[in-house]
Amino acid sequence: MRRPRSGTGAQEGTLGEDLAQMCAGGVLAGLCGSALAFPAAELAPLAEDDPDAKSAVIARIAASGDANAVRILEALGDGRLYVDKGTAVFVEGDKAFAVDDGAPVKVPDGEAVVANNQLRSEVDTALSGLRLGDPDPAVRAAAAKALAEGADAAQRPAIEKALAAAPDDALRALLMRALARIDLQGDDPRARAEAARRLAESPDPQVKSLLSERLREESDADVRHALEQAIAAIDQRIARSEVFARVLTGISLGSVLLLAALGLAITYGVMGVINMAHGELLMIGAYATWLVQGLFRTHLPALQDWYLLAAVPVAFLVAALVGVVIERLVIRHLYGRALETLLATFGVSLMLAQGARTLFGAQNVELSNPSWLSGGLELSATLVLPWNRIGIVIFSLAVLALVALILVRTRLGLYVRAVTQNRRMASCVGVPTGRTDALAFALGSGIAGLGGVALSQFTNVGPDMGQAYIVDSFMVVVLGGVGQLAGTVIASFGLGIASKFLEGWTGAVIAKILVLVFIIVFIQRRPQGLFALKGRQVDA
Amino acid sequence: MTPWNRPVLARREWAAALGLLMLIGVLAPLLHVLLPEGAALRPSTYLVTLVGKILCYATVAVALDLIWGFAGILSLGHGLFFALGGYMFGMYLMRQIGRDGSYGADLPDFMVFLDWKTLPWFWQGSDQWWWAMLMVLLVPGLLALVFGWFMFRSRIKGVYLSIVTQALTYAAMLLFFRNETGFGGNNGFTDFKRMFDLPITSPGMRAGLLAASALWLFLAFVLCRHLVRSKFGRVLEAIRDAEARVMFLGYDPVPYKLVAWVISALLCAVAGALYVPQVGIINPGEMSPANSIEIAVWVAVGGRGTLIGPVIGAFLVNLAKSFFTQAFPQLWLFFLGGVFVLVTLALPGGVISLLKRRSADEASSGGGK
């Protein structure tokens, strides 16, 4: 932070009438030139023991507007200031300068002034005030930050000046806080109340602790009232933005659930079978993404950033292929025996997970976030939307639109809907139910693969990842009911948002338990889910 | 749709099964206690523990067969009742450690670790064995009663019911994983020292637990067999095959299913309580959905709806498990997965259907709903 500085006095130039005021405030100390010399004699208390006198000296240096004020204070803070018998010298590197006029002198051989912690922090505060005038924006920002943490009444004019010239909101917020902090400590109750009211509008998240800190010591009733109101206003704003943030993370969790459950809803809807290996199809999609990333890394390093796009069709095809194989080899032979299908597909899921463990190792594999998905959209100081969350919402909506299109516009979709509603009747009117089953299963599995691509950007990709999502996806299907996309969509977003809100109140684990209990109770009332197909059901 | 009174085994085979159980439950414990260490005929500690463990599993398999094989309710959450029974008895075992824990405190170690000063209310009374045994029955029994009543009342069945039971055990697992729940969190209960104030690892205790497990399996089997051969069992099978018709005939299926369900849960709970002192640990992993599905595969391998089949299945699968996890650990899940697939596809009646007395037509319809 503390850079060695030389030539602060070099920028002498056009000076207006307010030069004196600026100098008095210590702003733009450099611009004041060496018009005012700082008498070495005034530094004498630094060599003595009275801490109040020392503080007074520091304040005077800071307020002096002397060209060398920054250099002197830096030297004091670092233990490079030598005060002895009316002379005061500061050392920079292997050179020494007189405090009075900045003239080079002999390097002294006595002991430097010892700066204890309290003294050093006073020096830092004083320096921050002086550095607000620094031409380097980074230095200015750092100074403003330091002042926001603790400013002294003496720096008020300097801060006000800098505030008027502040180029951006971030700097302005810091300076506002510094000012308000000064006012809050001030003697005038009216100014204190005014500061509290001003702070109520501040977007700065740390203002609240400042206010409540003051509230603890405040005795004036009006000011207390103003402080309490300001805190309440800030609380309300924080609560609002938290609600907003929860809804947004809930929506992104809902998108993950939607991708995981959409394929399951199709296969369960069409064939009435629970595919316990669905989670492993997600895993296959994620591993396919990982393999594509590896291929890009070795063969197309230039396009590395775009591997995710290439992974989308690959993951779809691989998962769909595995799905067809499962359907042809296992599920086809178990139609009408839903419970056995459940067990058999669980066996398949065990084998797939173990297969992944054997092929790729038991450790999680590493996937990098492409640069266009990192970072986030900044809505306010407290609210940042990560791009990958936005990305997954868009992606899942696109997949949803695609599935809806397939179901509504294509012949396959027509068949799928027909078989979902009444398998026997569909078969009677010529729907090839066997082929429809296979294709629907491939479609559902492929969508699971797409879900895997999305998940690979959020969670660990490993052999056990499928297990983690299978219960959640079932819950979505149970809640949403089968045969209609709307149920799945509402259930996944509803569950996503609800569990994010519950998490805020109860913690993640209890939230999950509450959601599960809610679903168990829910299907008491609606055993067929939110959107049951109309019609009468009889035991087959 | 098997005829209700068709004999599953011939008289000679029943005698053989009973003889085998006597061998395991009476002779083996006696030999373990009476013979000196290293004697050729003395069953090793490993073997006694392994067989005792599998006997508990077999009881759970019989319990699941009662509801799956005879009422058509496939529970994927029976591991929960098993684990709850184990936890309830584990609380007593934890209290029996007394001040011999690593912190030397009155409270169980994990509570000291969490900086708790007093026992939570639900731990009161757990230092008494009779209270622990009461809780082993009450807690899982009440949970089964309440859950079952809600489920059966709204006529949830088939895969929906399976999924919901799975959600139940999953939720319970998450709950027990939390330290704050008060059941030792991740690590559960372990490091038991005594039971009934006697050292828990002594040969006498191990032999006694083995005998008790065998006895409980025998009692569970006799109870279930009596139930399914009674009028109650016939109504249960009718509900399995055509619930709507049973209702049209004037029966309310809810009490039938509920009784079978709660009995099944209680059998599991006691088996869990016998299991914990033998393996010396209980943790939330026992409640994982995968564990509960594995129970279903024991039943399926043995042959469901036969009661004796699941016992055979539990032994076959678990012996294979101890063999594989030692010899080829990486192949075990392939094997287990393959068993799931092959049994459901190729052997819907389970290994029991391979016994000669099964006629061909029964084997072909054995996998019906």
Short mmCIF file of N, CA and C in Angstrom, two decimals, chain B residues 124-231:
data_model
loop_
_atom_site.label_atom_id
_atom_site.label_comp_id
_atom_site.label_asym_id
_atom_site.label_seq_id
_atom_site.Cartn_x
_atom_site.Cartn_y
_atom_site.Cartn_z
N GLN B 124 -33.47 -39.92 27.91
CA GLN B 124 -33.84 -40.31 29.27
C GLN B 124 -34.32 -41.75 29.27
N GLY B 125 -33.91 -42.49 30.27
CA GLY B 125 -34.36 -43.87 30.39
C GLY B 125 -33.58 -44.86 29.56
N SER B 126 -32.72 -44.36 28.65
CA SER B 126 -32.05 -45.29 27.76
C SER B 126 -30.98 -46.12 28.47
N ASP B 127 -30.72 -45.83 29.78
CA ASP B 127 -29.74 -46.67 30.48
C ASP B 127 -30.39 -47.95 31.00
N GLN B 128 -31.71 -48.05 30.88
CA GLN B 128 -32.39 -49.28 31.31
C GLN B 128 -32.64 -50.17 30.10
N TRP B 129 -32.28 -51.47 30.21
CA TRP B 129 -32.42 -52.34 29.05
C TRP B 129 -33.88 -52.54 28.66
N TRP B 130 -34.76 -52.58 29.69
CA TRP B 130 -36.18 -52.82 29.35
C TRP B 130 -36.77 -51.63 28.60
N TRP B 131 -36.30 -50.43 28.99
CA TRP B 131 -36.77 -49.23 28.29
C TRP B 131 -36.28 -49.26 26.84
N ALA B 132 -35.00 -49.63 26.67
CA ALA B 132 -34.45 -49.69 25.32
C ALA B 132 -35.24 -50.67 24.46
N MET B 133 -35.55 -51.83 25.04
CA MET B 133 -36.29 -52.83 24.26
C MET B 133 -37.69 -52.34 23.92
N LEU B 134 -38.28 -51.61 24.87
CA LEU B 134 -39.60 -51.03 24.61
C LEU B 134 -39.52 -50.05 23.43
N MET B 135 -38.48 -49.23 23.46
CA MET B 135 -38.33 -48.23 22.40
C MET B 135 -38.04 -48.89 21.05
N VAL B 136 -37.29 -50.01 21.09
CA VAL B 136 -37.02 -50.74 19.85
C VAL B 136 -38.33 -51.10 19.17
N LEU B 137 -39.34 -51.43 19.96
CA LEU B 137 -40.63 -51.76 19.36
C LEU B 137 -41.47 -50.53 19.09
N LEU B 138 -41.46 -49.57 20.04
CA LEU B 138 -42.39 -48.46 19.94
C LEU B 138 -42.05 -47.49 18.82
N VAL B 139 -40.79 -47.08 18.73
CA VAL B 139 -40.45 -46.01 17.78
C VAL B 139 -40.67 -46.45 16.33
N PRO B 140 -40.03 -47.56 15.89
CA PRO B 140 -40.29 -47.96 14.51
C PRO B 140 -41.75 -48.36 14.30
N GLY B 141 -42.35 -48.98 15.34
CA GLY B 141 -43.74 -49.41 15.20
C GLY B 141 -44.67 -48.23 14.98
N LEU B 142 -44.50 -47.17 15.78
CA LEU B 142 -45.36 -46.00 15.63
C LEU B 142 -45.13 -45.31 14.30
N LEU B 143 -43.85 -45.22 13.93
CA LEU B 143 -43.56 -44.58 12.63
C LEU B 143 -44.25 -45.36 11.51
N ALA B 144 -44.13 -46.70 11.55
CA ALA B 144 -44.75 -47.52 10.52
C ALA B 144 -46.26 -47.35 10.53
N LEU B 145 -46.83 -47.28 11.75
CA LEU B 145 -48.28 -47.16 11.87
C LEU B 145 -48.76 -45.85 11.23
N VAL B 146 -48.11 -44.75 11.62
CA VAL B 146 -48.55 -43.44 11.13
C VAL B 146 -48.34 -43.34 9.62
N PHE B 147 -47.12 -43.69 9.19
CA PHE B 147 -46.80 -43.59 7.76
C PHE B 147 -47.72 -44.50 6.96
N GLY B 148 -47.86 -45.75 7.41
CA GLY B 148 -48.67 -46.71 6.69
C GLY B 148 -50.12 -46.27 6.61
N TRP B 149 -50.61 -45.74 7.73
CA TRP B 149 -52.02 -45.32 7.72
C TRP B 149 -52.25 -44.24 6.67
N PHE B 150 -51.34 -43.27 6.65
CA PHE B 150 -51.49 -42.20 5.65
C PHE B 150 -51.43 -42.75 4.23
N MET B 151 -50.46 -43.65 3.99
CA MET B 151 -50.27 -44.16 2.64
C MET B 151 -51.46 -45.01 2.19
N PHE B 152 -51.83 -45.96 3.03
CA PHE B 152 -52.85 -46.92 2.60
C PHE B 152 -54.22 -46.28 2.54
N ARG B 153 -54.44 -45.31 3.43
CA ARG B 153 -55.72 -44.63 3.45
C ARG B 153 -55.98 -43.94 2.12
N SER B 154 -54.92 -43.33 1.56
CA SER B 154 -55.15 -42.65 0.28
C SER B 154 -54.81 -43.56 -0.90
N ARG B 155 -54.74 -44.85 -0.63
CA ARG B 155 -54.58 -45.86 -1.68
C ARG B 155 -53.38 -45.60 -2.59
N ILE B 156 -52.28 -45.27 -1.96
CA ILE B 156 -51.05 -45.14 -2.72
C ILE B 156 -50.42 -46.51 -2.80
N LYS B 157 -50.10 -46.91 -4.00
CA LYS B 157 -49.53 -48.26 -4.13
C LYS B 157 -48.57 -48.31 -5.31
N GLY B 158 -48.07 -49.52 -5.56
CA GLY B 158 -47.17 -49.71 -6.70
C GLY B 158 -45.90 -48.91 -6.57
N VAL B 159 -45.40 -48.43 -7.71
CA VAL B 159 -44.12 -47.75 -7.69
C VAL B 159 -44.19 -46.45 -6.90
N TYR B 160 -45.37 -45.81 -6.88
CA TYR B 160 -45.49 -44.57 -6.09
C TYR B 160 -45.14 -44.84 -4.64
N LEU B 161 -45.73 -45.91 -4.11
CA LEU B 161 -45.47 -46.23 -2.71
C LEU B 161 -43.98 -46.53 -2.52
N SER B 162 -43.41 -47.27 -3.46
CA SER B 162 -41.99 -47.61 -3.34
C SER B 162 -41.14 -46.35 -3.28
N ILE B 163 -41.46 -45.40 -4.17
CA ILE B 163 -40.68 -44.17 -4.22
C ILE B 163 -40.85 -43.38 -2.93
N VAL B 164 -42.07 -43.36 -2.41
CA VAL B 164 -42.30 -42.57 -1.19
C VAL B 164 -41.58 -43.21 -0.01
N THR B 165 -41.59 -44.55 0.08
CA THR B 165 -40.86 -45.18 1.17
C THR B 165 -39.37 -44.88 1.04
N GLN B 166 -38.92 -44.83 -0.21
CA GLN B 166 -37.50 -44.50 -0.42
C GLN B 166 -37.22 -43.07 0.06
N ALA B 167 -38.14 -42.16 -0.26
CA ALA B 167 -37.97 -40.78 0.20
C ALA B 167 -37.94 -40.72 1.72
N LEU B 168 -38.77 -41.55 2.36
CA LEU B 168 -38.83 -41.55 3.82
C LEU B 168 -37.48 -41.94 4.42
N THR B 169 -36.91 -43.03 3.93
CA THR B 169 -35.64 -43.46 4.51
C THR B 169 -34.52 -42.48 4.16
N TYR B 170 -34.63 -41.89 2.97
CA TYR B 170 -33.63 -40.89 2.58
C TYR B 170 -33.68 -39.68 3.52
N ALA B 171 -34.91 -39.22 3.79
CA ALA B 171 -35.06 -38.08 4.70
C ALA B 171 -34.52 -38.42 6.08
N ALA B 172 -34.83 -39.64 6.55
CA ALA B 172 -34.35 -40.04 7.87
C ALA B 172 -32.84 -40.10 7.89
N MET B 173 -32.26 -40.58 6.79
CA MET B 173 -30.79 -40.66 6.73
C MET B 173 -30.19 -39.25 6.86
N LEU B 174 -30.75 -38.30 6.12
CA LEU B 174 -30.25 -36.93 6.20
C LEU B 174 -30.38 -36.40 7.62
N LEU B 175 -31.51 -36.72 8.25
CA LEU B 175 -31.75 -36.24 9.61
C LEU B 175 -30.71 -36.82 10.57
N PHE B 176 -30.41 -38.10 10.43
CA PHE B 176 -29.49 -38.74 11.37
C PHE B 176 -28.05 -38.35 11.08
N PHE B 177 -27.78 -37.87 9.88
CA PHE B 177 -26.42 -37.42 9.57
C PHE B 177 -26.08 -36.15 10.33
N ARG B 178 -27.10 -35.40 10.75
CA ARG B 178 -26.82 -34.15 11.46
C ARG B 178 -26.34 -34.44 12.87
N ASN B 179 -25.32 -33.75 13.32
CA ASN B 179 -24.87 -33.92 14.68
C ASN B 179 -25.93 -33.49 15.67
N GLU B 180 -26.68 -32.43 15.31
CA GLU B 180 -27.60 -31.83 16.25
C GLU B 180 -28.78 -32.76 16.54
N THR B 181 -29.01 -33.75 15.67
CA THR B 181 -30.14 -34.63 15.91
C THR B 181 -29.95 -35.41 17.21
N GLY B 182 -28.69 -35.63 17.60
CA GLY B 182 -28.45 -36.28 18.88
C GLY B 182 -28.24 -37.77 18.79
N PHE B 183 -27.89 -38.27 17.62
CA PHE B 183 -27.60 -39.70 17.47
C PHE B 183 -26.21 -39.93 16.90
N GLY B 184 -25.30 -39.06 17.25
CA GLY B 184 -23.91 -39.30 16.87
C GLY B 184 -23.57 -38.90 15.45
N GLY B 185 -24.52 -38.31 14.71
CA GLY B 185 -24.21 -37.80 13.38
C GLY B 185 -23.63 -38.86 12.47
N ASN B 186 -22.64 -38.42 11.72
CA ASN B 186 -21.96 -39.25 10.73
C ASN B 186 -21.47 -40.58 11.29
N ASN B 187 -20.89 -40.55 12.47
CA ASN B 187 -20.26 -41.75 13.00
C ASN B 187 -21.24 -42.69 13.67
N GLY B 188 -22.41 -42.19 14.01
CA GLY B 188 -23.38 -43.04 14.69
C GLY B 188 -22.87 -43.49 16.04
N PHE B 189 -23.26 -44.70 16.41
CA PHE B 189 -22.83 -45.26 17.70
C PHE B 189 -21.81 -46.35 17.44
N THR B 190 -20.75 -46.35 18.21
CA THR B 190 -19.79 -47.45 18.11
C THR B 190 -18.98 -47.53 19.39
N ASP B 191 -17.97 -48.39 19.41
CA ASP B 191 -17.12 -48.59 20.59
C ASP B 191 -17.90 -49.11 21.79
N PHE B 192 -18.87 -50.00 21.52
CA PHE B 192 -19.63 -50.53 22.66
C PHE B 192 -18.72 -51.38 23.52
N LYS B 193 -19.00 -51.34 24.83
CA LYS B 193 -18.17 -52.12 25.75
C LYS B 193 -18.95 -53.25 26.40
N ARG B 194 -20.17 -52.98 26.80
CA ARG B 194 -20.92 -53.95 27.60
C ARG B 194 -22.35 -54.02 27.14
N MET B 195 -22.97 -55.17 27.48
CA MET B 195 -24.41 -55.30 27.31
C MET B 195 -24.90 -56.06 28.52
N PHE B 196 -25.96 -55.63 29.14
CA PHE B 196 -26.43 -56.22 30.40
C PHE B 196 -25.28 -56.30 31.41
N ASP B 197 -24.42 -55.30 31.40
CA ASP B 197 -23.26 -55.20 32.30
C ASP B 197 -22.22 -56.30 32.07
N LEU B 198 -22.30 -57.02 30.95
CA LEU B 198 -21.30 -58.04 30.63
C LEU B 198 -20.51 -57.56 29.42
N PRO B 199 -19.24 -57.96 29.30
CA PRO B 199 -18.45 -57.52 28.14
C PRO B 199 -19.08 -58.01 26.84
N ILE B 200 -19.15 -57.10 25.86
CA ILE B 200 -19.94 -57.39 24.66
C ILE B 200 -19.18 -58.27 23.68
N THR B 201 -17.86 -58.35 23.79
CA THR B 201 -17.10 -59.11 22.81
C THR B 201 -16.72 -60.51 23.32
N SER B 202 -17.21 -60.90 24.50
CA SER B 202 -16.84 -62.22 25.02
C SER B 202 -17.49 -63.31 24.17
N PRO B 203 -16.87 -64.50 24.10
CA PRO B 203 -17.44 -65.59 23.30
C PRO B 203 -18.86 -65.91 23.74
N GLY B 204 -19.11 -65.87 25.05
CA GLY B 204 -20.44 -66.19 25.53
C GLY B 204 -21.49 -65.23 24.98
N MET B 205 -21.13 -63.93 24.98
CA MET B 205 -22.06 -62.93 24.47
C MET B 205 -22.31 -63.12 22.99
N ARG B 206 -21.23 -63.37 22.25
CA ARG B 206 -21.38 -63.57 20.80
C ARG B 206 -22.26 -64.78 20.51
N ALA B 207 -21.98 -65.87 21.25
CA ALA B 207 -22.77 -67.08 21.04
C ALA B 207 -24.23 -66.82 21.39
N GLY B 208 -24.45 -66.09 22.48
CA GLY B 208 -25.81 -65.79 22.88
C GLY B 208 -26.55 -64.97 21.84
N LEU B 209 -25.85 -63.97 21.26
CA LEU B 209 -26.48 -63.12 20.25
C LEU B 209 -26.80 -63.92 18.99
N LEU B 210 -25.88 -64.84 18.65
CA LEU B 210 -26.13 -65.68 17.47
C LEU B 210 -27.38 -66.52 17.70
N ALA B 211 -27.45 -67.13 18.89
CA ALA B 211 -28.61 -67.96 19.20
C ALA B 211 -29.89 -67.13 19.20
N ALA B 212 -29.80 -65.91 19.76
CA ALA B 212 -30.98 -65.05 19.81
C ALA B 212 -31.42 -64.66 18.40
N SER B 213 -30.44 -64.38 17.52
CA SER B 213 -30.79 -64.01 16.14
C SER B 213 -31.48 -65.17 15.45
N ALA B 214 -30.95 -66.40 15.67
CA ALA B 214 -31.56 -67.57 15.05
C ALA B 214 -32.98 -67.77 15.58
N LEU B 215 -33.13 -67.57 16.88
CA LEU B 215 -34.45 -67.73 17.49
C LEU B 215 -35.43 -66.71 16.91
N TRP B 216 -34.96 -65.47 16.77
CA TRP B 216 -35.85 -64.43 16.26
C TRP B 216 -36.24 -64.71 14.82
N LEU B 217 -35.30 -65.19 14.03
CA LEU B 217 -35.63 -65.56 12.65
C LEU B 217 -36.70 -66.65 12.66
N PHE B 218 -36.50 -67.64 13.54
CA PHE B 218 -37.45 -68.75 13.61
C PHE B 218 -38.84 -68.23 14.00
N LEU B 219 -38.88 -67.38 15.03
CA LEU B 219 -40.17 -66.85 15.47
C LEU B 219 -40.82 -66.01 14.38
N ALA B 220 -40.01 -65.16 13.72
CA ALA B 220 -40.54 -64.31 12.66
C ALA B 220 -41.12 -65.17 11.55
N PHE B 221 -40.37 -66.21 11.22
CA PHE B 221 -40.82 -67.08 10.14
C PHE B 221 -42.14 -67.75 10.51
N VAL B 222 -42.20 -68.31 11.74
CA VAL B 222 -43.41 -69.02 12.16
C VAL B 222 -44.59 -68.05 12.19
N LEU B 223 -44.36 -66.83 12.71
CA LEU B 223 -45.43 -65.85 12.78
C LEU B 223 -45.95 -65.51 11.38
N CYS B 224 -45.01 -65.21 10.46
CA CYS B 224 -45.42 -64.82 9.11
C CYS B 224 -46.13 -65.98 8.41
N ARG B 225 -45.61 -67.17 8.61
CA ARG B 225 -46.21 -68.32 7.96
C ARG B 225 -47.63 -68.54 8.48
N HIS B 226 -47.76 -68.37 9.80
CA HIS B 226 -49.10 -68.50 10.37
C HIS B 226 -50.03 -67.43 9.78
N LEU B 227 -49.50 -66.21 9.69
CA LEU B 227 -50.33 -65.11 9.17
C LEU B 227 -50.78 -65.38 7.75
N VAL B 228 -49.84 -65.79 6.88
CA VAL B 228 -50.20 -65.88 5.47
C VAL B 228 -51.07 -67.12 5.21
N ARG B 229 -51.04 -68.09 6.10
CA ARG B 229 -51.88 -69.26 5.89
C ARG B 229 -53.26 -69.10 6.52
N SER B 230 -53.42 -68.01 7.27
CA SER B 230 -54.73 -67.79 7.89
C SER B 230 -55.64 -67.08 6.89
N LYS B 231 -56.86 -66.81 7.33
CA LYS B 231 -57.80 -66.08 6.49
C LYS B 231 -57.25 -64.68 6.19
#
